[in-house]
Amino acid sequence: MELQQIGKYIAAKRKAEGLTQEALAQLLGVTNKAVSKWENGKCLPDLSHYEALCEILHISVNELMAGKDIEETELKKVSEQSLKEVLRSNADLSAMKHICIGLLLLLVGRCLPLVQLQDAASEASQFIFGVSEGMSIGITCIGIGWLIMGLVKFSK
């Protein structure tokens, strides 16, 4: 997905319909700044607005995602390309989720020993210290696993 191309396409279709950014924004229940961001290629509309946006601009979702009018003869090819891009983006997000979870677990695992009891003289305190140290090592190992899994997925 090329955000700049999609943005220019939204702007061209909006103008062809005789709408201002403010008018389109009101029809969709968003701000004119949101429409401006879409048209400048800074971001895409929220998924919940796609159907209404396409209806207002008299385009298909495939055309919106391609950022151009699609001839009937190339509809299948463009649809498959759009679907592949969405699936690739979804895989990237999944990989990033694994990386974030791994980093969070590493942080928790490494910070857990910092919250130990100051008085480790009693047997109960030493037991709690040992349990939390074991948990710390386990959480750190799980975090490393999640991180590696995310990095492997992201590199594909």
Tab-separated table of C-alpha atoms in Angstrom:
chain	number	residue	atom	x	y	z
A	1	MET	CA	0.000	0.000	0.000
A	2	GLU	CA	1.375	3.334	-1.023
A	3	LEU	CA	-0.056	5.929	1.365
A	4	GLN	CA	0.816	8.880	-0.867
A	5	GLN	CA	-0.926	7.325	-3.866
A	6	ILE	CA	-4.002	6.416	-1.825
A	7	GLY	CA	-4.104	9.932	-0.383
A	8	LYS	CA	-3.944	11.559	-3.802
A	9	TYR	CA	-6.661	9.195	-5.007
A	10	ILE	CA	-8.969	10.108	-2.105
A	11	ALA	CA	-8.365	13.810	-2.783
A	12	ALA	CA	-9.050	13.439	-6.513
A	13	LYS	CA	-12.240	11.449	-5.943
A	14	ARG	CA	-13.412	13.902	-3.264
A	15	LYS	CA	-12.904	16.827	-5.640
A	16	ALA	CA	-14.609	14.939	-8.481
A	17	GLU	CA	-17.641	14.559	-6.199
A	18	GLY	CA	-17.547	18.320	-5.520
A	19	LEU	CA	-16.835	17.879	-1.816
A	20	THR	CA	-14.559	19.901	0.416
A	21	GLN	CA	-12.473	18.221	3.081
A	22	GLU	CA	-14.857	19.678	5.654
A	23	ALA	CA	-17.923	18.283	3.873
A	24	LEU	CA	-16.385	14.810	3.527
A	25	ALA	CA	-15.358	14.930	7.175
A	26	GLN	CA	-18.907	15.777	8.256
A	27	LEU	CA	-20.364	12.955	6.169
A	28	LEU	CA	-17.962	10.494	7.819
A	29	GLY	CA	-18.153	11.931	11.331
A	30	VAL	CA	-14.451	12.792	11.488
A	31	THR	CA	-12.479	16.026	11.552
A	32	ASN	CA	-11.274	17.810	8.433
A	33	LYS	CA	-7.753	17.337	9.831
A	34	ALA	CA	-8.260	13.566	9.612
A	35	VAL	CA	-9.248	13.882	5.954
A	36	SER	CA	-6.217	16.104	5.362
A	37	LYS	CA	-3.930	13.460	6.905
A	38	TRP	CA	-5.416	10.788	4.618
A	39	GLU	CA	-4.995	12.967	1.542
A	40	ASN	CA	-1.407	13.872	2.441
A	41	GLY	CA	-0.524	10.200	2.818
A	42	LYS	CA	0.251	10.446	6.529
A	43	CYS	CA	-2.191	7.706	7.483
A	44	LEU	CA	-5.122	5.673	6.239
A	45	PRO	CA	-8.714	6.122	7.338
A	46	ASP	CA	-9.869	3.941	10.188
A	47	LEU	CA	-11.195	0.639	8.913
A	48	SER	CA	-14.659	1.519	10.229
A	49	HIS	CA	-14.855	4.380	7.683
A	50	TYR	CA	-13.912	2.409	4.548
A	51	GLU	CA	-17.425	1.368	3.540
A	52	ALA	CA	-18.926	4.842	3.964
A	53	LEU	CA	-15.920	6.542	2.330
A	54	CYS	CA	-16.098	4.258	-0.684
A	55	GLU	CA	-19.849	4.779	-0.971
A	56	ILE	CA	-19.476	8.571	-0.831
A	57	LEU	CA	-16.645	8.585	-3.398
A	58	HIS	CA	-18.340	5.926	-5.582
A	59	ILE	CA	-15.344	3.617	-5.534
A	60	SER	CA	-14.669	0.064	-4.376
A	61	VAL	CA	-12.514	-0.894	-1.409
A	62	ASN	CA	-10.109	-2.484	-3.908
A	63	GLU	CA	-9.782	0.836	-5.717
A	64	LEU	CA	-9.254	2.651	-2.426
A	65	MET	CA	-6.489	0.278	-1.366
A	66	ALA	CA	-4.880	0.389	-4.822
A	67	GLY	CA	-5.119	4.172	-4.945
A	68	LYS	CA	-6.427	4.111	-8.511
A	69	ASP	CA	-9.416	3.234	-10.638
A	70	ILE	CA	-9.418	-0.444	-11.541
A	71	GLU	CA	-10.566	-1.775	-14.878
A	72	GLU	CA	-12.726	-4.879	-14.799
A	73	THR	CA	-9.983	-6.847	-16.577
A	74	GLU	CA	-7.386	-6.200	-13.877
A	75	LEU	CA	-9.726	-6.526	-10.875
A	76	LYS	CA	-8.596	-10.050	-9.961
A	77	LYS	CA	-4.897	-9.188	-10.136
A	78	VAL	CA	-5.257	-6.012	-8.058
A	79	SER	CA	-7.501	-7.778	-5.514
A	80	GLU	CA	-4.946	-10.529	-5.006
A	81	GLN	CA	-2.132	-8.005	-4.670
A	82	SER	CA	-4.110	-6.027	-2.062
A	83	LEU	CA	-4.887	-9.188	-0.121
A	84	LYS	CA	-1.219	-10.211	-0.121
A	85	GLU	CA	-0.216	-6.782	1.206
A	86	VAL	CA	-2.804	-6.983	3.983
A	87	LEU	CA	-1.619	-10.463	4.957
A	88	ARG	CA	2.011	-9.288	4.941
A	89	SER	CA	1.110	-6.329	7.159
A	90	ASN	CA	-0.771	-8.631	9.518
A	91	ALA	CA	2.251	-10.938	9.765
A	92	ASP	CA	4.495	-7.950	10.525
A	93	LEU	CA	2.137	-6.790	13.282
A	94	SER	CA	2.073	-10.285	14.762
A	95	ALA	CA	5.868	-10.383	14.776
A	96	MET	CA	6.043	-6.968	16.436
A	97	LYS	CA	3.562	-8.140	19.070
A	98	HIS	CA	5.852	-11.090	19.885
A	99	ILE	CA	8.859	-8.775	20.081
A	100	CYS	CA	7.034	-6.395	22.441
A	101	ILE	CA	5.861	-9.231	24.684
A	102	GLY	CA	9.396	-10.628	24.758
A	103	LEU	CA	10.874	-7.256	25.713
A	104	LEU	CA	8.237	-6.756	28.403
A	105	LEU	CA	8.936	-10.185	29.885
A	106	LEU	CA	12.677	-9.494	29.819
A	107	LEU	CA	12.107	-6.235	31.659
A	108	VAL	CA	9.881	-7.876	34.276
A	109	GLY	CA	12.280	-10.794	34.660
A	110	ARG	CA	15.258	-8.545	35.196
A	111	CYS	CA	13.437	-6.106	37.519
A	112	LEU	CA	11.876	-8.768	39.737
A	113	PRO	CA	15.080	-9.321	41.781
A	114	LEU	CA	15.186	-5.585	42.513
A	115	VAL	CA	12.050	-5.821	44.663
A	116	GLN	CA	13.474	-8.374	47.093
A	117	LEU	CA	13.037	-8.075	50.823
A	118	GLN	CA	15.827	-6.145	52.487
A	119	ASP	CA	15.920	-8.445	55.529
A	120	ALA	CA	16.983	-11.820	54.118
A	121	ALA	CA	18.005	-13.203	57.512
A	122	SER	CA	14.944	-15.323	58.242
A	123	GLU	CA	14.319	-18.641	56.533
A	124	ALA	CA	10.986	-17.401	55.149
A	125	SER	CA	12.700	-14.397	53.574
A	126	GLN	CA	15.383	-16.598	52.063
A	127	PHE	CA	12.705	-18.938	50.690
A	128	ILE	CA	10.774	-16.043	49.131
A	129	PHE	CA	14.035	-14.693	47.695
A	130	GLY	CA	14.802	-18.076	46.123
A	131	VAL	CA	11.311	-18.421	44.647
A	132	SER	CA	11.361	-14.920	43.186
A	133	GLU	CA	14.876	-15.464	41.806
A	134	GLY	CA	13.662	-18.640	40.105
A	135	MET	CA	10.635	-16.803	38.728
A	136	SER	CA	12.918	-14.054	37.496
A	137	ILE	CA	15.073	-16.533	35.581
A	138	GLY	CA	12.000	-18.298	34.174
A	139	ILE	CA	10.321	-15.074	33.050
A	140	THR	CA	13.585	-13.903	31.467
A	141	CYS	CA	13.925	-17.188	29.541
A	142	ILE	CA	10.322	-16.996	28.342
A	143	GLY	CA	10.923	-13.381	27.312
A	144	ILE	CA	13.983	-14.404	25.301
A	145	GLY	CA	11.889	-17.091	23.603
A	146	TRP	CA	9.142	-14.629	22.663
A	147	LEU	CA	11.729	-12.146	21.422
A	148	ILE	CA	13.456	-14.734	19.241
A	149	MET	CA	10.098	-15.953	17.896
A	150	GLY	CA	9.144	-12.374	16.980
A	151	LEU	CA	12.478	-11.660	15.320
A	152	VAL	CA	12.271	-14.885	13.283
A	153	LYS	CA	8.734	-14.038	12.143
A	154	PHE	CA	9.741	-10.469	11.337
A	155	SER	CA	12.733	-11.540	9.255
A	156	LYS	CA	10.598	-13.717	6.931
